[in-house]
N, C-alpha and C. Protein backbone atom coordinates (compact mmCIF):
# COMPACT_ATOMS: atom_id res chain seq x y z
N VAL A 1 49.35 -105.51 35.89
CA VAL A 1 49.54 -104.63 34.76
C VAL A 1 50.98 -104.79 34.30
N GLY A 2 51.19 -104.92 32.99
CA GLY A 2 52.54 -105.11 32.48
C GLY A 2 53.38 -103.84 32.53
N GLY A 3 54.66 -103.97 32.34
CA GLY A 3 55.56 -102.83 32.27
C GLY A 3 55.92 -102.22 33.60
N GLY A 4 55.76 -102.95 34.68
CA GLY A 4 56.18 -102.45 35.97
C GLY A 4 55.18 -101.56 36.66
N ALA A 5 54.02 -101.33 36.09
CA ALA A 5 53.00 -100.53 36.75
C ALA A 5 52.22 -101.41 37.71
N SER A 6 51.59 -100.79 38.68
CA SER A 6 50.73 -101.52 39.62
C SER A 6 49.39 -100.82 39.72
N ALA A 7 48.38 -101.59 40.04
CA ALA A 7 47.03 -101.05 40.18
C ALA A 7 46.46 -101.45 41.53
N VAL A 8 45.77 -100.50 42.15
CA VAL A 8 45.02 -100.77 43.36
C VAL A 8 43.56 -100.75 42.94
N VAL A 9 42.87 -101.88 43.12
CA VAL A 9 41.50 -102.01 42.67
C VAL A 9 40.55 -101.81 43.85
N PHE A 10 39.51 -101.00 43.62
CA PHE A 10 38.50 -100.67 44.62
C PHE A 10 39.08 -100.08 45.91
N PRO A 11 39.98 -99.08 45.79
CA PRO A 11 40.47 -98.47 47.02
C PRO A 11 39.36 -97.70 47.73
N THR A 12 39.43 -97.60 49.04
CA THR A 12 38.45 -96.86 49.83
C THR A 12 39.15 -95.72 50.57
N ALA A 13 38.37 -94.86 51.17
CA ALA A 13 38.93 -93.76 51.95
C ALA A 13 39.79 -94.30 53.09
N ASP A 14 39.43 -95.46 53.63
CA ASP A 14 40.19 -96.06 54.73
C ASP A 14 41.59 -96.50 54.31
N THR A 15 41.82 -96.68 53.01
CA THR A 15 43.12 -97.15 52.54
C THR A 15 44.02 -96.01 52.06
N LEU A 16 43.61 -94.76 52.29
CA LEU A 16 44.37 -93.62 51.78
C LEU A 16 45.81 -93.60 52.28
N GLY A 17 46.03 -93.94 53.54
CA GLY A 17 47.40 -93.97 54.08
C GLY A 17 48.27 -94.96 53.33
N GLU A 18 47.73 -96.14 53.05
CA GLU A 18 48.48 -97.15 52.30
C GLU A 18 48.72 -96.69 50.86
N LEU A 19 47.75 -95.99 50.27
CA LEU A 19 47.93 -95.47 48.91
C LEU A 19 49.07 -94.45 48.87
N ARG A 20 49.16 -93.61 49.89
CA ARG A 20 50.25 -92.63 49.95
C ARG A 20 51.60 -93.35 50.00
N ARG A 21 51.67 -94.40 50.82
CA ARG A 21 52.91 -95.17 50.95
C ARG A 21 53.27 -95.82 49.61
N LEU A 22 52.29 -96.45 48.96
CA LEU A 22 52.55 -97.09 47.65
C LEU A 22 52.96 -96.06 46.60
N ASP A 23 52.34 -94.90 46.64
CA ASP A 23 52.68 -93.85 45.69
C ASP A 23 54.16 -93.46 45.83
N GLU A 24 54.64 -93.33 47.05
CA GLU A 24 56.05 -92.98 47.29
C GLU A 24 56.97 -94.09 46.79
N VAL A 25 56.60 -95.34 47.07
CA VAL A 25 57.42 -96.47 46.63
C VAL A 25 57.53 -96.50 45.11
N TYR A 26 56.40 -96.40 44.42
CA TYR A 26 56.41 -96.47 42.96
C TYR A 26 57.03 -95.24 42.33
N LYS A 27 56.90 -94.09 42.99
CA LYS A 27 57.54 -92.87 42.48
C LYS A 27 59.06 -93.03 42.49
N THR A 28 59.62 -93.60 43.57
CA THR A 28 61.08 -93.79 43.64
C THR A 28 61.55 -94.81 42.61
N MET A 29 60.68 -95.74 42.23
CA MET A 29 61.03 -96.74 41.20
C MET A 29 60.75 -96.22 39.79
N GLY A 30 60.11 -95.03 39.69
CA GLY A 30 59.79 -94.47 38.38
C GLY A 30 58.68 -95.22 37.66
N GLN A 31 57.78 -95.84 38.42
CA GLN A 31 56.70 -96.62 37.83
C GLN A 31 55.34 -96.04 38.23
N PRO A 32 54.36 -96.15 37.34
CA PRO A 32 53.05 -95.58 37.64
C PRO A 32 52.24 -96.46 38.60
N LEU A 33 51.37 -95.79 39.34
CA LEU A 33 50.41 -96.45 40.22
C LEU A 33 49.02 -96.05 39.74
N LEU A 34 48.20 -97.04 39.46
CA LEU A 34 46.84 -96.79 38.97
C LEU A 34 45.83 -97.06 40.08
N LEU A 35 44.82 -96.20 40.18
CA LEU A 35 43.70 -96.43 41.09
C LEU A 35 42.51 -96.81 40.23
N VAL A 36 41.99 -98.01 40.41
CA VAL A 36 40.90 -98.52 39.59
C VAL A 36 39.64 -98.62 40.44
N CYS A 37 38.59 -97.96 39.97
CA CYS A 37 37.27 -97.98 40.64
C CYS A 37 37.32 -97.53 42.10
N PRO A 38 37.83 -96.32 42.35
CA PRO A 38 37.84 -95.84 43.74
C PRO A 38 36.42 -95.81 44.30
N GLN A 39 36.29 -96.15 45.55
CA GLN A 39 34.98 -96.29 46.17
C GLN A 39 34.60 -95.10 47.05
N TRP A 40 35.23 -93.95 46.85
CA TRP A 40 34.88 -92.79 47.65
C TRP A 40 34.05 -91.82 46.82
N ILE A 41 33.33 -90.98 47.53
CA ILE A 41 32.52 -89.94 46.89
C ILE A 41 33.09 -88.60 47.34
N MET A 42 33.46 -87.78 46.36
CA MET A 42 34.10 -86.50 46.67
C MET A 42 33.11 -85.35 46.68
N GLU A 43 32.02 -85.45 45.92
CA GLU A 43 31.11 -84.32 45.84
C GLU A 43 29.70 -84.73 46.24
N GLY A 44 28.92 -83.72 46.58
CA GLY A 44 27.51 -83.96 46.87
C GLY A 44 27.20 -84.40 48.29
N LYS A 45 28.18 -84.41 49.15
CA LYS A 45 27.95 -84.80 50.54
C LYS A 45 28.41 -83.67 51.45
N LEU A 46 27.70 -83.48 52.55
CA LEU A 46 28.10 -82.45 53.51
C LEU A 46 29.47 -82.75 54.08
N VAL A 47 29.65 -84.00 54.51
CA VAL A 47 30.95 -84.44 55.01
C VAL A 47 31.42 -85.54 54.06
N SER A 48 32.57 -85.32 53.41
CA SER A 48 33.05 -86.29 52.43
C SER A 48 33.53 -87.56 53.14
N ASP A 49 33.86 -88.56 52.35
CA ASP A 49 34.41 -89.80 52.89
C ASP A 49 35.75 -89.57 53.57
N PHE A 50 36.37 -88.40 53.33
CA PHE A 50 37.68 -88.08 53.92
C PHE A 50 37.56 -87.13 55.10
N GLY A 51 36.35 -86.90 55.56
CA GLY A 51 36.16 -85.98 56.68
C GLY A 51 35.90 -84.58 56.16
N PHE A 52 36.36 -83.59 56.92
CA PHE A 52 36.15 -82.21 56.52
C PHE A 52 37.38 -81.39 56.92
N GLY A 53 37.37 -80.13 56.48
CA GLY A 53 38.47 -79.23 56.83
C GLY A 53 39.82 -79.70 56.32
N PRO A 54 40.85 -79.64 57.18
CA PRO A 54 42.22 -79.96 56.72
C PRO A 54 42.38 -81.41 56.29
N TRP A 55 41.62 -82.33 56.88
CA TRP A 55 41.73 -83.75 56.50
C TRP A 55 41.23 -83.95 55.07
N ARG A 56 40.13 -83.32 54.76
CA ARG A 56 39.58 -83.43 53.40
C ARG A 56 40.53 -82.77 52.39
N ARG A 57 41.01 -81.56 52.70
CA ARG A 57 41.91 -80.86 51.78
C ARG A 57 43.18 -81.67 51.53
N ARG A 58 43.72 -82.29 52.58
CA ARG A 58 44.94 -83.10 52.42
C ARG A 58 44.68 -84.29 51.50
N ALA A 59 43.55 -84.96 51.68
CA ALA A 59 43.20 -86.09 50.83
C ALA A 59 43.00 -85.64 49.38
N GLU A 60 42.29 -84.53 49.20
CA GLU A 60 42.04 -84.03 47.85
C GLU A 60 43.33 -83.61 47.14
N ARG A 61 44.26 -82.98 47.88
CA ARG A 61 45.56 -82.61 47.27
C ARG A 61 46.30 -83.85 46.79
N PHE A 62 46.29 -84.90 47.60
CA PHE A 62 46.97 -86.14 47.20
C PHE A 62 46.29 -86.75 45.97
N LEU A 63 44.98 -86.87 45.99
CA LEU A 63 44.26 -87.52 44.89
C LEU A 63 44.27 -86.70 43.61
N ASP A 64 44.43 -85.39 43.71
CA ASP A 64 44.50 -84.55 42.52
C ASP A 64 45.74 -84.86 41.67
N LYS A 65 46.73 -85.56 42.23
CA LYS A 65 47.92 -85.93 41.48
C LYS A 65 47.62 -87.01 40.44
N PHE A 66 46.54 -87.74 40.62
CA PHE A 66 46.17 -88.82 39.71
C PHE A 66 45.30 -88.26 38.59
N ALA A 67 45.60 -88.63 37.34
CA ALA A 67 44.81 -88.18 36.20
C ALA A 67 43.57 -89.05 36.06
N LEU A 68 42.42 -88.41 35.90
CA LEU A 68 41.18 -89.14 35.67
C LEU A 68 41.17 -89.61 34.22
N THR A 69 41.06 -90.92 34.02
CA THR A 69 41.06 -91.44 32.66
C THR A 69 39.71 -91.97 32.23
N TYR A 70 38.87 -92.36 33.19
CA TYR A 70 37.55 -92.90 32.85
C TYR A 70 36.68 -92.84 34.10
N ARG A 71 35.45 -92.33 33.92
CA ARG A 71 34.50 -92.33 35.03
C ARG A 71 33.10 -92.35 34.45
N LEU A 72 32.23 -93.15 35.04
CA LEU A 72 30.83 -93.22 34.63
C LEU A 72 29.99 -92.96 35.86
N VAL A 73 29.21 -91.88 35.83
CA VAL A 73 28.39 -91.47 36.96
C VAL A 73 26.94 -91.52 36.53
N GLU A 74 26.09 -92.04 37.40
CA GLU A 74 24.66 -92.10 37.12
C GLU A 74 23.92 -91.11 38.01
N ARG A 75 23.01 -90.33 37.41
CA ARG A 75 22.21 -89.35 38.15
C ARG A 75 20.74 -89.56 37.84
N ARG A 76 19.91 -89.37 38.83
CA ARG A 76 18.46 -89.39 38.61
C ARG A 76 18.01 -87.94 38.51
N VAL A 77 17.20 -87.64 37.49
CA VAL A 77 16.70 -86.29 37.26
C VAL A 77 15.19 -86.33 37.42
N TRP A 78 14.68 -85.43 38.26
CA TRP A 78 13.25 -85.36 38.54
C TRP A 78 12.61 -84.29 37.67
N PRO A 79 11.37 -84.50 37.23
CA PRO A 79 10.70 -83.46 36.44
C PRO A 79 10.50 -82.21 37.29
N LYS A 80 10.41 -81.06 36.62
CA LYS A 80 10.25 -79.79 37.30
C LYS A 80 8.77 -79.38 37.31
N ASP A 81 8.35 -78.77 38.40
CA ASP A 81 7.02 -78.20 38.51
C ASP A 81 6.99 -76.95 37.63
N GLY A 82 5.98 -76.82 36.77
CA GLY A 82 5.90 -75.69 35.84
C GLY A 82 5.76 -74.35 36.52
N LYS A 83 5.20 -74.31 37.72
CA LYS A 83 4.97 -73.03 38.41
C LYS A 83 6.15 -72.64 39.29
N THR A 84 6.63 -73.57 40.10
CA THR A 84 7.67 -73.23 41.08
C THR A 84 9.08 -73.53 40.60
N GLY A 85 9.22 -74.45 39.63
CA GLY A 85 10.55 -74.86 39.19
C GLY A 85 11.17 -75.90 40.11
N ASP A 86 10.44 -76.30 41.16
CA ASP A 86 10.94 -77.30 42.10
C ASP A 86 10.83 -78.69 41.50
N ASP A 87 11.67 -79.61 42.01
CA ASP A 87 11.57 -81.00 41.59
C ASP A 87 10.22 -81.56 42.01
N VAL A 88 9.61 -82.35 41.13
CA VAL A 88 8.36 -83.04 41.46
C VAL A 88 8.75 -84.44 41.88
N GLY A 89 8.27 -84.90 43.00
CA GLY A 89 8.63 -86.23 43.49
C GLY A 89 9.89 -86.14 44.30
N GLY A 90 11.01 -86.38 43.70
CA GLY A 90 12.27 -86.35 44.42
C GLY A 90 12.52 -87.65 45.12
N PRO A 91 13.74 -87.89 45.54
CA PRO A 91 14.05 -89.16 46.19
C PRO A 91 13.39 -89.21 47.56
N GLY A 92 12.73 -90.29 47.83
CA GLY A 92 12.08 -90.45 49.12
C GLY A 92 11.49 -91.82 49.24
N LEU A 93 11.28 -92.26 50.45
CA LEU A 93 10.75 -93.61 50.67
C LEU A 93 9.27 -93.70 50.41
N LEU A 94 8.54 -92.59 50.52
CA LEU A 94 7.10 -92.63 50.41
C LEU A 94 6.60 -92.12 49.07
N MET A 95 7.42 -92.19 48.04
CA MET A 95 7.00 -91.74 46.72
C MET A 95 6.02 -92.73 46.11
N SER A 96 5.11 -92.20 45.33
CA SER A 96 4.22 -93.10 44.60
C SER A 96 4.99 -93.68 43.43
N SER A 97 4.49 -94.78 42.91
CA SER A 97 5.18 -95.39 41.77
C SER A 97 5.11 -94.48 40.55
N SER A 98 4.06 -93.64 40.44
CA SER A 98 3.96 -92.75 39.29
C SER A 98 5.03 -91.66 39.35
N SER A 99 5.32 -91.10 40.54
CA SER A 99 6.36 -90.07 40.60
C SER A 99 7.73 -90.69 40.43
N ARG A 100 7.92 -91.93 40.89
CA ARG A 100 9.21 -92.61 40.71
C ARG A 100 9.45 -92.87 39.23
N SER A 101 8.40 -93.27 38.50
CA SER A 101 8.57 -93.57 37.08
C SER A 101 8.70 -92.30 36.24
N ALA A 102 8.35 -91.14 36.81
CA ALA A 102 8.48 -89.88 36.08
C ALA A 102 9.92 -89.38 36.05
N SER A 103 10.78 -89.95 36.88
CA SER A 103 12.17 -89.52 36.89
C SER A 103 12.91 -90.11 35.70
N SER A 104 14.03 -89.50 35.37
CA SER A 104 14.88 -89.98 34.28
C SER A 104 16.24 -90.35 34.85
N VAL A 105 16.94 -91.25 34.16
CA VAL A 105 18.28 -91.64 34.56
C VAL A 105 19.25 -91.15 33.48
N VAL A 106 20.25 -90.39 33.93
CA VAL A 106 21.28 -89.85 33.03
C VAL A 106 22.62 -90.43 33.46
N ARG A 107 23.41 -90.88 32.50
CA ARG A 107 24.77 -91.33 32.77
C ARG A 107 25.74 -90.37 32.10
N ILE A 108 26.75 -89.97 32.86
CA ILE A 108 27.76 -89.04 32.35
C ILE A 108 29.09 -89.79 32.30
N LEU A 109 29.61 -89.94 31.10
CA LEU A 109 30.88 -90.63 30.87
C LEU A 109 31.98 -89.59 30.71
N THR A 110 33.02 -89.70 31.53
CA THR A 110 34.18 -88.82 31.43
C THR A 110 35.37 -89.65 30.99
N THR A 111 36.03 -89.21 29.93
CA THR A 111 37.20 -89.93 29.41
C THR A 111 38.38 -88.96 29.27
N TYR A 112 39.59 -89.53 29.31
CA TYR A 112 40.81 -88.74 29.21
C TYR A 112 40.91 -88.12 27.83
N PRO A 113 41.35 -86.89 27.66
CA PRO A 113 41.89 -86.03 28.70
C PRO A 113 40.83 -85.27 29.47
N ASN A 114 39.71 -84.92 28.89
CA ASN A 114 38.69 -84.22 29.65
C ASN A 114 37.43 -84.05 28.80
N THR A 115 36.86 -85.16 28.35
CA THR A 115 35.65 -85.12 27.56
C THR A 115 34.53 -85.74 28.38
N HIS A 116 33.40 -85.05 28.42
CA HIS A 116 32.24 -85.50 29.20
C HIS A 116 31.08 -85.69 28.23
N THR A 117 30.46 -86.86 28.26
CA THR A 117 29.33 -87.17 27.39
C THR A 117 28.18 -87.63 28.25
N ALA A 118 27.00 -87.01 28.06
CA ALA A 118 25.82 -87.35 28.86
C ALA A 118 24.81 -88.08 28.00
N TYR A 119 24.25 -89.16 28.56
CA TYR A 119 23.25 -89.97 27.88
C TYR A 119 22.01 -90.10 28.76
N LEU A 120 20.85 -90.02 28.14
CA LEU A 120 19.59 -90.30 28.81
C LEU A 120 19.34 -91.78 28.61
N VAL A 121 19.34 -92.56 29.69
CA VAL A 121 19.25 -94.01 29.54
C VAL A 121 17.92 -94.60 29.97
N ALA A 122 17.13 -93.87 30.76
CA ALA A 122 15.84 -94.40 31.20
C ALA A 122 14.92 -93.26 31.60
N GLY A 123 13.62 -93.52 31.50
CA GLY A 123 12.63 -92.54 31.92
C GLY A 123 12.02 -91.86 30.71
N PRO A 124 11.09 -90.93 30.96
CA PRO A 124 10.43 -90.21 29.87
C PRO A 124 11.43 -89.51 28.98
N GLY A 125 11.28 -89.69 27.68
CA GLY A 125 12.19 -89.07 26.72
C GLY A 125 13.34 -89.96 26.29
N ALA A 126 13.58 -91.06 27.01
CA ALA A 126 14.67 -91.98 26.66
C ALA A 126 14.22 -92.87 25.51
N ASN A 127 15.19 -93.46 24.81
CA ASN A 127 14.87 -94.42 23.75
C ASN A 127 14.28 -95.67 24.36
N SER A 128 13.66 -96.48 23.53
CA SER A 128 13.05 -97.72 23.99
C SER A 128 14.10 -98.71 24.45
N VAL A 129 13.66 -99.67 25.26
CA VAL A 129 14.55 -100.72 25.73
C VAL A 129 15.13 -101.44 24.52
N GLY A 130 16.42 -101.70 24.54
CA GLY A 130 17.09 -102.37 23.43
C GLY A 130 17.70 -101.40 22.44
N GLU A 131 17.33 -100.12 22.53
CA GLU A 131 17.93 -99.11 21.66
C GLU A 131 19.07 -98.41 22.39
N ALA A 132 19.92 -97.77 21.63
CA ALA A 132 21.04 -97.03 22.22
C ALA A 132 20.51 -95.89 23.09
N PRO A 133 21.22 -95.55 24.15
CA PRO A 133 20.80 -94.40 24.96
C PRO A 133 20.77 -93.12 24.12
N LYS A 134 19.94 -92.18 24.51
CA LYS A 134 19.83 -90.91 23.79
C LYS A 134 20.96 -89.98 24.23
N LEU A 135 21.72 -89.48 23.27
CA LEU A 135 22.81 -88.55 23.55
C LEU A 135 22.22 -87.19 23.91
N LEU A 136 22.61 -86.68 25.09
CA LEU A 136 22.16 -85.34 25.51
C LEU A 136 23.18 -84.27 25.14
N GLY A 137 24.46 -84.62 25.15
CA GLY A 137 25.47 -83.63 24.80
C GLY A 137 26.87 -84.10 25.14
N THR A 138 27.85 -83.40 24.56
CA THR A 138 29.27 -83.68 24.81
C THR A 138 29.95 -82.36 25.13
N TRP A 139 30.81 -82.37 26.15
CA TRP A 139 31.52 -81.19 26.60
C TRP A 139 33.02 -81.49 26.64
N LYS A 140 33.82 -80.53 26.20
CA LYS A 140 35.28 -80.60 26.34
C LYS A 140 35.67 -79.68 27.48
N GLY A 141 36.63 -80.07 28.28
CA GLY A 141 37.05 -79.22 29.39
C GLY A 141 36.21 -79.47 30.63
N ALA A 142 35.57 -78.42 31.12
CA ALA A 142 34.80 -78.52 32.36
C ALA A 142 33.59 -79.42 32.19
N ALA A 143 33.27 -80.16 33.23
CA ALA A 143 32.10 -81.05 33.22
C ALA A 143 30.83 -80.22 33.20
N PRO A 144 29.75 -80.77 32.64
CA PRO A 144 28.48 -80.04 32.65
C PRO A 144 27.97 -79.87 34.08
N SER A 145 27.32 -78.78 34.33
CA SER A 145 26.77 -78.53 35.67
C SER A 145 25.51 -79.38 35.87
N THR A 146 25.12 -79.53 37.11
CA THR A 146 23.89 -80.23 37.44
C THR A 146 22.71 -79.56 36.76
N ALA A 147 22.70 -78.23 36.74
CA ALA A 147 21.60 -77.48 36.11
C ALA A 147 21.53 -77.78 34.60
N GLU A 148 22.70 -77.87 33.93
CA GLU A 148 22.72 -78.19 32.50
C GLU A 148 22.14 -79.58 32.24
N ILE A 149 22.57 -80.56 33.04
CA ILE A 149 22.08 -81.93 32.86
C ILE A 149 20.58 -81.99 33.11
N ASP A 150 20.13 -81.35 34.20
CA ASP A 150 18.69 -81.34 34.50
C ASP A 150 17.90 -80.72 33.35
N ALA A 151 18.39 -79.58 32.82
CA ALA A 151 17.68 -78.90 31.73
C ALA A 151 17.60 -79.77 30.49
N LEU A 152 18.70 -80.44 30.13
CA LEU A 152 18.70 -81.30 28.94
C LEU A 152 17.77 -82.49 29.11
N ALA A 153 17.78 -83.12 30.29
CA ALA A 153 16.90 -84.26 30.54
C ALA A 153 15.44 -83.82 30.52
N ASN A 154 15.15 -82.65 31.08
CA ASN A 154 13.77 -82.15 31.08
C ASN A 154 13.32 -81.73 29.69
N MET A 155 14.25 -81.23 28.84
CA MET A 155 13.90 -80.92 27.44
C MET A 155 13.56 -82.21 26.69
N ALA A 156 14.33 -83.28 26.93
CA ALA A 156 14.05 -84.57 26.28
C ALA A 156 12.69 -85.08 26.74
N ARG A 157 12.37 -84.91 28.01
CA ARG A 157 11.08 -85.32 28.56
C ARG A 157 9.95 -84.54 27.88
N SER A 158 10.14 -83.21 27.73
CA SER A 158 9.12 -82.36 27.09
C SER A 158 8.93 -82.74 25.63
N SER A 159 10.04 -83.02 24.92
CA SER A 159 9.96 -83.43 23.52
C SER A 159 9.20 -84.73 23.37
N ALA A 160 9.44 -85.67 24.29
CA ALA A 160 8.74 -86.96 24.24
C ALA A 160 7.26 -86.77 24.49
N ALA A 161 6.89 -85.88 25.44
CA ALA A 161 5.48 -85.63 25.74
C ALA A 161 4.80 -84.97 24.55
N THR A 162 5.46 -84.03 23.88
CA THR A 162 4.91 -83.36 22.72
C THR A 162 4.70 -84.36 21.58
N ALA A 163 5.68 -85.23 21.36
CA ALA A 163 5.57 -86.25 20.31
C ALA A 163 4.43 -87.21 20.60
N ALA A 164 4.23 -87.58 21.86
CA ALA A 164 3.16 -88.51 22.23
C ALA A 164 1.79 -87.88 21.95
N VAL A 165 1.65 -86.60 22.24
CA VAL A 165 0.37 -85.89 21.98
C VAL A 165 0.13 -85.79 20.48
N ALA A 166 1.17 -85.48 19.72
CA ALA A 166 1.04 -85.34 18.26
C ALA A 166 0.68 -86.66 17.60
N ASN A 167 1.17 -87.77 18.16
CA ASN A 167 0.90 -89.09 17.58
C ASN A 167 -0.41 -89.70 18.06
N ALA A 168 -1.07 -89.06 19.01
CA ALA A 168 -2.32 -89.62 19.57
C ALA A 168 -3.49 -89.37 18.66
């Protein structure tokens, strides 16, 4: 990277100590350090890639110093049972191909300073192959919750099912 900045590409949780050292070196030189495509997962796991308790908090405090400029996350959304509200199918090794194909794929793009855009890219309710992904929504500030994303994907699924019945 030009201008005296440095980038660490594909850092992992195992390299956190080295990242701390590099951060101190570049801070004393007044130059930025970029983390490109970090390979750790911070949310959604019982025990994070950084452990738990004080070890996790220490890692999170250090990483919070870096500004998020771009992130693309993919989520699979399962249809809801009309009676119980539970996911139908769900991730599992013994799923039928019909329940697997009933799921939708949503991608959430986060860009600096804090804009989150969700797209439905595959599954019921998505646009056809070769067409642009269907925009589900854009949020400024806080990221959309899992419940919001699930609801929007399921609304797109319901709209597609209604349109299919009307066109039959």
